[in-house]
Tab-separated table of C-alpha atoms in Angstrom:
chain	number	residue	atom	x	y	z
P	1	MET	CA	1.786	43.278	-77.237
P	2	PRO	CA	5.347	44.750	-77.069
P	3	SER	CA	8.100	42.853	-78.819
P	4	SER	CA	10.070	42.494	-75.599
P	5	GLY	CA	9.150	40.094	-72.803
P	6	LEU	CA	10.095	42.648	-70.076
P	7	LEU	CA	6.668	44.262	-69.794
P	8	LEU	CA	3.116	43.494	-70.524
P	9	PRO	CA	0.375	45.980	-71.283
P	10	PRO	CA	-1.654	47.133	-68.164
P	11	THR	CA	-4.452	44.809	-67.047
P	12	ALA	CA	-7.884	45.935	-66.261
P	13	ARG	CA	-7.189	45.489	-62.542
P	14	GLN	CA	-4.007	47.783	-62.865
P	15	GLU	CA	-6.057	50.426	-64.602
P	16	ALA	CA	-8.694	50.309	-61.982
P	17	LEU	CA	-6.021	50.655	-59.269
P	18	ARG	CA	-4.461	53.599	-60.952
P	19	GLY	CA	-7.878	55.336	-61.410
P	20	SER	CA	-8.689	54.792	-57.653
P	21	LEU	CA	-5.617	56.734	-56.627
P	22	SER	CA	-6.882	60.013	-58.132
P	23	ASP	CA	-10.231	60.986	-59.607
P	24	GLU	CA	-8.386	63.269	-62.021
P	25	ASN	CA	-6.343	60.320	-63.422
P	26	LEU	CA	-8.950	58.106	-65.096
P	27	GLY	CA	-7.245	57.862	-68.485
P	28	PRO	CA	-6.854	54.397	-70.061
P	29	GLY	CA	-3.510	52.618	-69.494
P	30	TYR	CA	-0.217	54.218	-68.600
P	31	LEU	CA	0.393	57.921	-69.146
P	32	VAL	CA	3.574	57.754	-71.221
P	33	GLY	CA	3.810	61.298	-72.557
P	34	GLY	CA	1.570	60.596	-75.441
P	35	LEU	CA	3.773	57.703	-76.652
P	36	PRO	CA	2.303	54.282	-77.516
P	37	PHE	CA	2.982	51.703	-74.913
P	38	GLU	CA	5.354	49.849	-77.151
P	39	ALA	CA	7.391	52.874	-77.964
P	40	ALA	CA	7.656	53.803	-74.290
P	41	THR	CA	8.824	50.333	-73.423
P	42	ALA	CA	11.546	50.464	-76.087
P	43	ILE	CA	12.774	53.772	-74.733
P	44	TRP	CA	12.977	52.540	-71.145
P	45	GLU	CA	14.636	49.211	-72.063
P	46	ARG	CA	17.366	51.132	-73.880
P	47	LEU	CA	18.002	53.648	-71.054
P	48	TRP	CA	17.549	51.384	-68.152
P	49	THR	CA	20.427	48.809	-68.197
P	50	SER	CA	20.197	46.977	-64.765
P	51	ARG	CA	20.214	43.254	-65.313
P	52	TYR	CA	19.420	42.118	-61.842
P	53	PRO	CA	18.112	45.327	-60.167
P	54	LEU	CA	17.130	46.126	-56.609
P	55	ALA	CA	13.391	46.552	-56.378
P	56	ALA	CA	10.703	47.020	-53.790
P	57	ASP	CA	7.066	47.950	-53.137
P	58	GLU	CA	7.159	49.212	-49.526
P	59	PHE	CA	10.592	49.909	-48.303
P	60	ASP	CA	9.794	48.671	-44.838
P	61	ASP	CA	9.229	45.175	-46.363
P	62	GLY	CA	12.834	45.163	-47.614
P	63	VAL	CA	14.729	45.806	-50.828
P	64	TRP	CA	16.337	42.941	-52.711
P	65	ARG	CA	17.744	42.074	-56.173
P	66	GLN	CA	15.345	40.509	-58.627
P	67	THR	CA	15.137	39.654	-62.292
P	68	ARG	CA	14.234	42.566	-64.622
P	69	ALA	CA	10.809	41.099	-65.306
P	70	ALA	CA	10.067	40.713	-61.644
P	71	ALA	CA	11.415	44.103	-60.709
P	72	MET	CA	9.143	45.763	-63.165
P	73	THR	CA	6.143	44.639	-61.123
P	74	ARG	CA	7.385	46.658	-58.113
P	75	GLN	CA	6.720	50.325	-57.310
P	76	HIS	CA	10.385	51.222	-57.078
P	77	VAL	CA	13.443	49.905	-59.074
P	78	GLU	CA	17.134	50.497	-59.031
P	79	LEU	CA	18.075	53.560	-61.166
P	80	HIS	CA	21.326	52.136	-62.645
P	81	PRO	CA	23.639	49.145	-62.198
P	82	LYS	CA	26.000	49.093	-59.267
P	83	HIS	CA	29.112	49.625	-61.249
P	84	VAL	CA	27.929	51.727	-64.227
P	85	TRP	CA	26.180	55.143	-63.831
P	86	GLY	CA	24.035	55.722	-66.906
P	87	LEU	CA	21.044	57.593	-65.455
P	88	ILE	CA	21.067	60.671	-63.312
P	89	GLY	CA	18.097	60.793	-60.910
P	90	VAL	CA	16.491	63.664	-59.032
P	91	ASP	CA	13.636	63.663	-56.502
P	92	VAL	CA	11.394	66.752	-56.270
P	93	ASP	CA	9.154	66.834	-53.280
P	94	HIS	CA	6.894	69.751	-54.403
P	95	PRO	CA	3.296	69.613	-55.828
P	96	ASP	CA	4.455	71.377	-58.996
P	97	ALA	CA	7.360	68.958	-59.515
P	98	VAL	CA	6.544	68.242	-63.233
P	99	LEU	CA	6.264	71.956	-63.970
P	100	ARG	CA	9.678	72.600	-62.478
P	101	MET	CA	11.224	69.762	-64.539
P	102	VAL	CA	9.701	70.809	-67.881
P	103	SER	CA	10.421	74.496	-67.380
P	104	THR	CA	13.901	74.147	-69.009
P	105	VAL	CA	14.457	77.327	-70.961
P	106	ASP	CA	17.944	78.667	-70.063
P	107	ASN	CA	17.766	76.650	-66.870
P	108	HIS	CA	18.543	72.966	-67.357
P	109	PRO	CA	18.287	70.181	-70.066
P	110	PRO	CA	14.962	68.376	-70.162
P	111	PRO	CA	14.823	64.996	-68.455
P	112	ASN	CA	14.236	61.829	-70.381
P	113	VAL	CA	11.466	60.639	-68.126
P	114	ILE	CA	9.370	62.075	-65.297
P	115	ILE	CA	7.504	59.738	-62.998
P	116	GLU	CA	4.861	61.534	-60.985
P	117	ASN	CA	2.911	60.571	-57.867
P	118	PRO	CA	-0.685	61.552	-58.927
P	119	VAL	CA	-1.716	62.040	-55.244
P	120	ASN	CA	0.631	64.806	-54.126
P	121	GLY	CA	2.388	65.841	-57.399
P	122	HIS	CA	5.929	64.762	-56.205
P	123	ALA	CA	8.069	63.167	-58.955
P	124	HIS	CA	11.258	61.493	-59.897
P	125	ALA	CA	13.114	62.575	-63.107
P	126	ALA	CA	15.946	60.792	-64.890
P	127	TRP	CA	18.526	62.124	-67.420
P	128	ALA	CA	20.490	59.681	-69.633
P	129	ILE	CA	24.209	60.017	-70.030
P	130	THR	CA	25.564	59.221	-73.535
P	131	THR	CA	28.685	57.426	-72.146
P	132	PRO	CA	27.925	55.745	-68.847
P	133	ILE	CA	30.436	56.446	-66.106
P	134	LYS	CA	32.333	53.540	-64.624
P	135	ILE	CA	32.225	53.729	-60.858
P	136	THR	CA	34.721	51.031	-60.208
P	137	ASN	CA	38.447	51.249	-59.474
P	138	TYR	CA	39.021	50.995	-63.291
P	139	GLY	CA	36.927	54.108	-63.916
P	140	SER	CA	37.938	57.757	-63.948
P	141	ARG	CA	37.652	59.539	-60.666
P	142	ARG	CA	37.491	62.787	-62.492
P	143	SER	CA	34.431	61.628	-64.464
P	144	VAL	CA	32.727	60.405	-61.243
P	145	ARG	CA	33.320	63.820	-59.530
P	146	TYR	CA	32.203	65.719	-62.594
P	147	GLY	CA	29.059	63.502	-62.702
P	148	LEU	CA	28.253	64.178	-59.103
P	149	SER	CA	28.606	67.918	-59.763
P	150	ILE	CA	26.219	67.597	-62.723
P	151	GLU	CA	23.765	65.642	-60.479
P	152	GLU	CA	24.002	68.432	-57.769
P	153	ALA	CA	23.429	71.151	-60.465
P	154	LEU	CA	20.312	69.373	-61.804
P	155	ARG	CA	19.038	69.009	-58.255
P	156	ARG	CA	19.517	72.754	-57.612
P	157	ALA	CA	17.885	73.608	-60.975
P	158	VAL	CA	14.637	71.869	-60.083
P	159	GLY	CA	14.632	72.295	-56.323
P	160	GLY	CA	15.272	68.597	-55.720
P	161	ASP	CA	15.612	66.806	-52.378
P	162	PRO	CA	19.299	66.872	-51.205
P	163	HIS	CA	18.726	63.765	-49.055
P	164	TYR	CA	17.685	61.646	-52.116
P	165	PRO	CA	20.442	59.011	-52.593
P	166	ALA	CA	19.571	58.390	-56.251
P	167	ARG	CA	19.573	54.649	-55.726
P	168	LEU	CA	15.963	53.692	-56.443
P	169	ILE	CA	13.530	55.450	-58.740
P	170	LYS	CA	9.716	55.120	-59.166
P	171	ASN	CA	9.027	52.388	-61.693
P	172	PRO	CA	7.664	54.214	-64.790
P	173	PHE	CA	5.451	51.383	-65.675
P	174	HIS	CA	3.846	50.748	-62.332
P	175	PRO	CA	0.089	51.554	-62.354
P	176	ARG	CA	0.442	53.705	-59.188
P	177	TRP	CA	2.472	56.466	-61.030
P	178	MET	CA	1.838	58.821	-63.956
P	179	THR	CA	4.801	58.620	-66.297
P	180	HIS	CA	5.791	61.278	-68.872
P	181	PHE	CA	8.457	60.180	-71.441
P	182	ILE	CA	9.906	63.500	-72.777
P	183	HIS	CA	12.525	62.257	-75.205
P	184	ALA	CA	14.865	59.422	-75.914
P	185	ASP	CA	18.081	61.421	-76.525
P	186	THR	CA	21.192	61.090	-74.344
P	187	SER	CA	23.626	63.910	-73.371
P	188	THR	CA	27.345	64.046	-72.561
P	189	LEU	CA	28.531	65.509	-69.268
P	190	ASP	CA	30.052	68.406	-71.124
P	191	ARG	CA	26.645	69.232	-72.739
P	192	PHE	CA	25.023	69.044	-69.288
P	193	GLY	CA	27.687	71.389	-68.004
P	194	GLY	CA	27.342	73.739	-70.920
P	195	ILE	CA	23.711	74.409	-70.026
P	196	LEU	CA	23.892	74.273	-66.228
P	197	THR	CA	26.973	76.466	-65.814
P	198	PRO	CA	25.614	79.594	-67.514
P	199	ALA	CA	22.411	79.111	-65.554
P	200	GLY	CA	24.388	79.367	-62.318
P	201	HIS	CA	23.568	75.884	-60.953
P	202	MET	CA	26.972	74.201	-61.029
P	203	PRO	CA	28.509	73.860	-57.551
P	204	GLY	CA	31.736	75.778	-56.922
P	205	ARG	CA	35.275	74.566	-56.020
P	206	GLY	CA	35.441	72.620	-52.807
P	207	TRP	CA	31.868	71.350	-53.046
P	208	HIS	CA	32.939	67.743	-52.781
P	209	ASN	CA	34.709	68.453	-49.488
P	210	GLN	CA	31.715	70.352	-48.171
P	211	ARG	CA	29.622	67.346	-49.102
P	212	ARG	CA	31.703	65.126	-46.943
P	213	ARG	CA	31.421	67.490	-43.966
P	214	THR	CA	27.731	67.478	-44.124
P	215	PRO	CA	26.877	64.066	-45.439
P	216	VAL	CA	23.396	63.015	-46.467
P	217	GLY	CA	22.006	59.904	-48.022
P	218	HIS	CA	24.640	57.634	-49.467
P	219	SER	CA	27.399	60.178	-49.058
P	220	ARG	CA	27.592	58.947	-45.460
P	221	ASN	CA	29.240	55.838	-46.835
P	222	GLU	CA	31.573	57.950	-48.853
P	223	THR	CA	32.385	60.118	-45.749
P	224	LEU	CA	33.000	57.135	-43.454
P	225	PHE	CA	35.070	55.245	-46.082
P	226	HIS	CA	37.481	58.142	-46.864
P	227	GLY	CA	37.754	59.268	-43.236
P	228	VAL	CA	38.462	55.847	-41.799
P	229	ARG	CA	40.784	54.965	-44.796
P	230	HIS	CA	43.220	57.740	-43.813
P	231	TYR	CA	42.910	56.706	-40.116
P	232	ALA	CA	43.750	53.060	-41.143
P	233	TYR	CA	47.061	54.110	-42.684
P	234	ARG	CA	48.186	55.615	-39.428
P	235	GLU	CA	46.669	52.850	-37.177
P	236	MET	CA	48.565	49.981	-38.814
P	237	ARG	CA	51.714	50.860	-36.882
P	238	HIS	CA	50.009	49.683	-33.681
P	239	HIS	CA	49.164	46.211	-35.129
P	240	TRP	CA	52.142	44.688	-36.911
P	241	GLY	CA	51.546	40.941	-37.116
P	242	ASP	CA	48.089	41.293	-35.600
P	243	PRO	CA	45.594	41.433	-38.456
P	244	GLU	CA	42.569	40.553	-36.222
P	245	GLY	CA	43.414	43.389	-33.830
P	246	TYR	CA	43.850	45.728	-36.763
P	247	ARG	CA	40.366	44.735	-38.049
P	248	ALA	CA	38.833	45.323	-34.597
P	249	ALA	CA	40.485	48.753	-34.516
P	250	ILE	CA	39.079	49.762	-37.952
P	251	ALA	CA	35.589	48.416	-37.004
P	252	ARG	CA	35.647	50.466	-33.763
P	253	GLU	CA	36.649	53.667	-35.510
P	254	VAL	CA	33.895	53.201	-38.138
P	255	ALA	CA	31.292	52.753	-35.370
P	256	ILE	CA	32.581	55.878	-33.503
P	257	ARG	CA	32.377	58.124	-36.611
P	258	ASN	CA	29.025	56.693	-37.641
P	259	ALA	CA	27.598	57.901	-34.242
P	260	ASP	CA	28.274	61.432	-35.348
P	261	PHE	CA	25.644	61.227	-38.086
P	262	ALA	CA	22.187	62.635	-37.496
P	263	VAL	CA	20.872	59.430	-39.087
P	264	PRO	CA	23.566	56.621	-38.541
P	265	LEU	CA	24.143	53.933	-41.043
P	266	GLY	CA	22.968	50.384	-40.285
P	267	VAL	CA	25.191	47.633	-38.798
P	268	THR	CA	25.482	45.744	-42.070
P	269	GLU	CA	26.746	48.804	-43.944
P	270	LEU	CA	29.287	49.510	-41.280
P	271	GLY	CA	30.566	45.907	-41.496
P	272	HIS	CA	31.006	46.269	-45.309
P	273	ILE	CA	32.956	49.558	-44.901
P	274	SER	CA	35.358	48.352	-42.174
P	275	THR	CA	35.936	44.974	-43.830
P	276	SER	CA	36.690	46.628	-47.192
P	277	ILE	CA	39.231	49.016	-45.689
P	278	ALA	CA	40.960	46.390	-43.511
P	279	ASP	CA	41.068	43.747	-46.235
P	280	TRP	CA	42.523	45.963	-48.783
P	281	THR	CA	45.226	47.245	-46.406
P	282	ILE	CA	46.201	43.714	-45.284
P	283	ARG	CA	46.205	42.306	-48.853
P	284	TYR	CA	47.665	45.105	-50.878
P	285	SER	CA	49.328	47.773	-48.785
P	286	ARG	CA	53.133	47.718	-49.204
P	287	MET	CA	53.614	49.338	-45.827
P	288	TRP	CA	51.604	46.543	-44.136
P	289	ASN	CA	53.372	43.769	-46.018
P	290	ASP	CA	56.929	45.225	-45.669
P	291	GLY	CA	56.466	45.895	-42.048
P	292	PRO	CA	57.682	48.704	-39.711
P	293	ALA	CA	60.805	49.462	-41.548
P	294	ALA	CA	58.774	50.314	-44.737
P	295	TYR	CA	56.307	52.375	-42.678
P	296	ASP	CA	59.104	54.340	-41.055
P	297	LYS	CA	60.807	55.032	-44.357
P	298	ALA	CA	57.514	56.228	-45.921
P	299	PHE	CA	56.672	58.431	-42.946
P	300	ARG	CA	60.188	60.084	-43.059
P	301	ALA	CA	59.820	60.735	-46.841
P	302	ILE	CA	56.437	62.407	-46.368
P	303	GLN	CA	57.588	64.554	-43.541
P	304	ALA	CA	60.737	65.566	-45.428
P	305	ALA	CA	58.616	66.407	-48.581
P	306	ARG	CA	56.326	68.597	-46.472
P	307	GLY	CA	59.306	70.326	-44.980
P	308	ARG	CA	60.722	71.127	-48.482
P	309	LYS	CA	57.517	72.745	-49.651
P	310	GLY	CA	59.219	76.184	-49.273
P	311	GLY	CA	62.017	75.204	-51.515
P	312	VAL	CA	63.607	76.490	-54.694
P	313	LYS	CA	60.377	76.673	-56.743
P	314	GLY	CA	58.029	77.652	-54.009
P	315	SER	CA	55.387	80.286	-54.436
P	316	GLY	CA	55.164	83.606	-52.697
P	317	ARG	CA	52.797	82.098	-50.143
P	318	ASN	CA	55.162	79.441	-48.802
P	319	GLY	CA	58.450	81.441	-48.715
P	320	GLY	CA	60.037	80.056	-51.925
P	321	LEU	CA	62.641	81.935	-53.899
P	322	THR	CA	60.719	82.114	-57.045
P	323	GLY	CA	58.117	84.899	-57.053
P	324	ASN	CA	59.164	86.107	-53.588
P	325	SER	CA	61.457	89.092	-52.803
P	326	ARG	CA	62.267	87.657	-49.385
P	327	PRO	CA	65.303	85.288	-49.503
P	328	GLY	CA	65.698	82.132	-47.467
P	329	GLY	CA	62.855	79.960	-48.757
P	330	HIS	CA	65.204	77.020	-49.636
P	331	ALA	CA	67.052	77.168	-46.288
P	332	ARG	CA	63.787	77.191	-44.351
P	333	GLY	CA	62.595	74.180	-46.275
P	334	GLU	CA	65.748	72.271	-45.334
P	335	ASP	CA	65.434	73.286	-41.723
P	336	ARG	CA	61.922	72.002	-41.598
P	337	ALA	CA	62.991	68.754	-43.182
P	338	ASP	CA	65.824	68.273	-40.625
P	339	THR	CA	63.456	69.080	-37.734
P	340	SER	CA	60.843	66.582	-38.999
P	341	ASP	CA	63.639	63.881	-39.317
P	342	LYS	CA	64.848	64.509	-35.770
P	343	LEU	CA	61.392	64.469	-34.336
P	344	ARG	CA	60.680	61.118	-36.004
P	345	ASP	CA	63.940	59.731	-34.670
P	346	MET	CA	62.896	60.806	-31.162
P	347	VAL	CA	59.500	59.166	-31.508
P	348	VAL	CA	60.926	55.945	-32.825
P	349	THR	CA	63.533	55.738	-30.100
P	350	ALA	CA	60.980	56.394	-27.358
P	351	ALA	CA	58.769	53.638	-28.767
P	352	LEU	CA	61.638	51.172	-28.577
P	353	LEU	CA	62.554	51.893	-24.969
């Protein structure tokens, strides 16, 4: 018996079920890469940190949060906690998935665990991060973006599914799967990058913007959130003193943009996105709380700054004096600022008539 109460050794019924899935998989117990069951359990408990994870057997029956012990009886479990990213997951839908993942020489670091479907050879793999990434407002956005790039590079290295949202992973101790524990070490993001960059798998500059233009999986949430967030800043000028009208406008914009996806998000997810954007703006935005005067002042400042881009320290591309043999960059910048101010005054005057 393992020392922890999270898991129990496989029962005779579980072994019989596993054997019935494939005649070639009639070994006793779980296939844990040659490790004893207790050792495999200890490794997984250290890497897998979800306290109250999402879990499911058949996705059509629903996915809900459960205790760790209950979740480990399901076929699929949450890969990492909601706010801390400690495991990078990849799904490979090829019959030689395991071979792709273990062929790591000068290609990619070996995963910690591979969980294989014995019927078709498809598999999930997980790599452990030494310092888990915080994915809350208190975390580093640079670390999150770098982690997403590492995830994309690992996917490219093994030919993974680009539509896999990396939210749920096959339960490595469920009798339906064949599990291979490769090692228990963790790696830093820099170490991942040091292997994946020379191998040519790291995505290039601008990849995150491209990811938003062609969203798949959970990146649809990201695309909707960021797109509507910028729309919300502009929309507030039509709803001073009318928070409910503002909420309705944000919800309508979320629904319109969601319809552009090949596979739209569900109604519940749309509600969460629109509510999050509207609530934050109403509660914390200085422009909303200070009213039209603050909004007008901020708008004028932004337009003036854009107009002065060709100023004293501009580059050769924007007409600045430094690094450019053609004079007049500073003057053009001031002219643009004046033009922007006059245009804004005309718009405000017309709105008041």
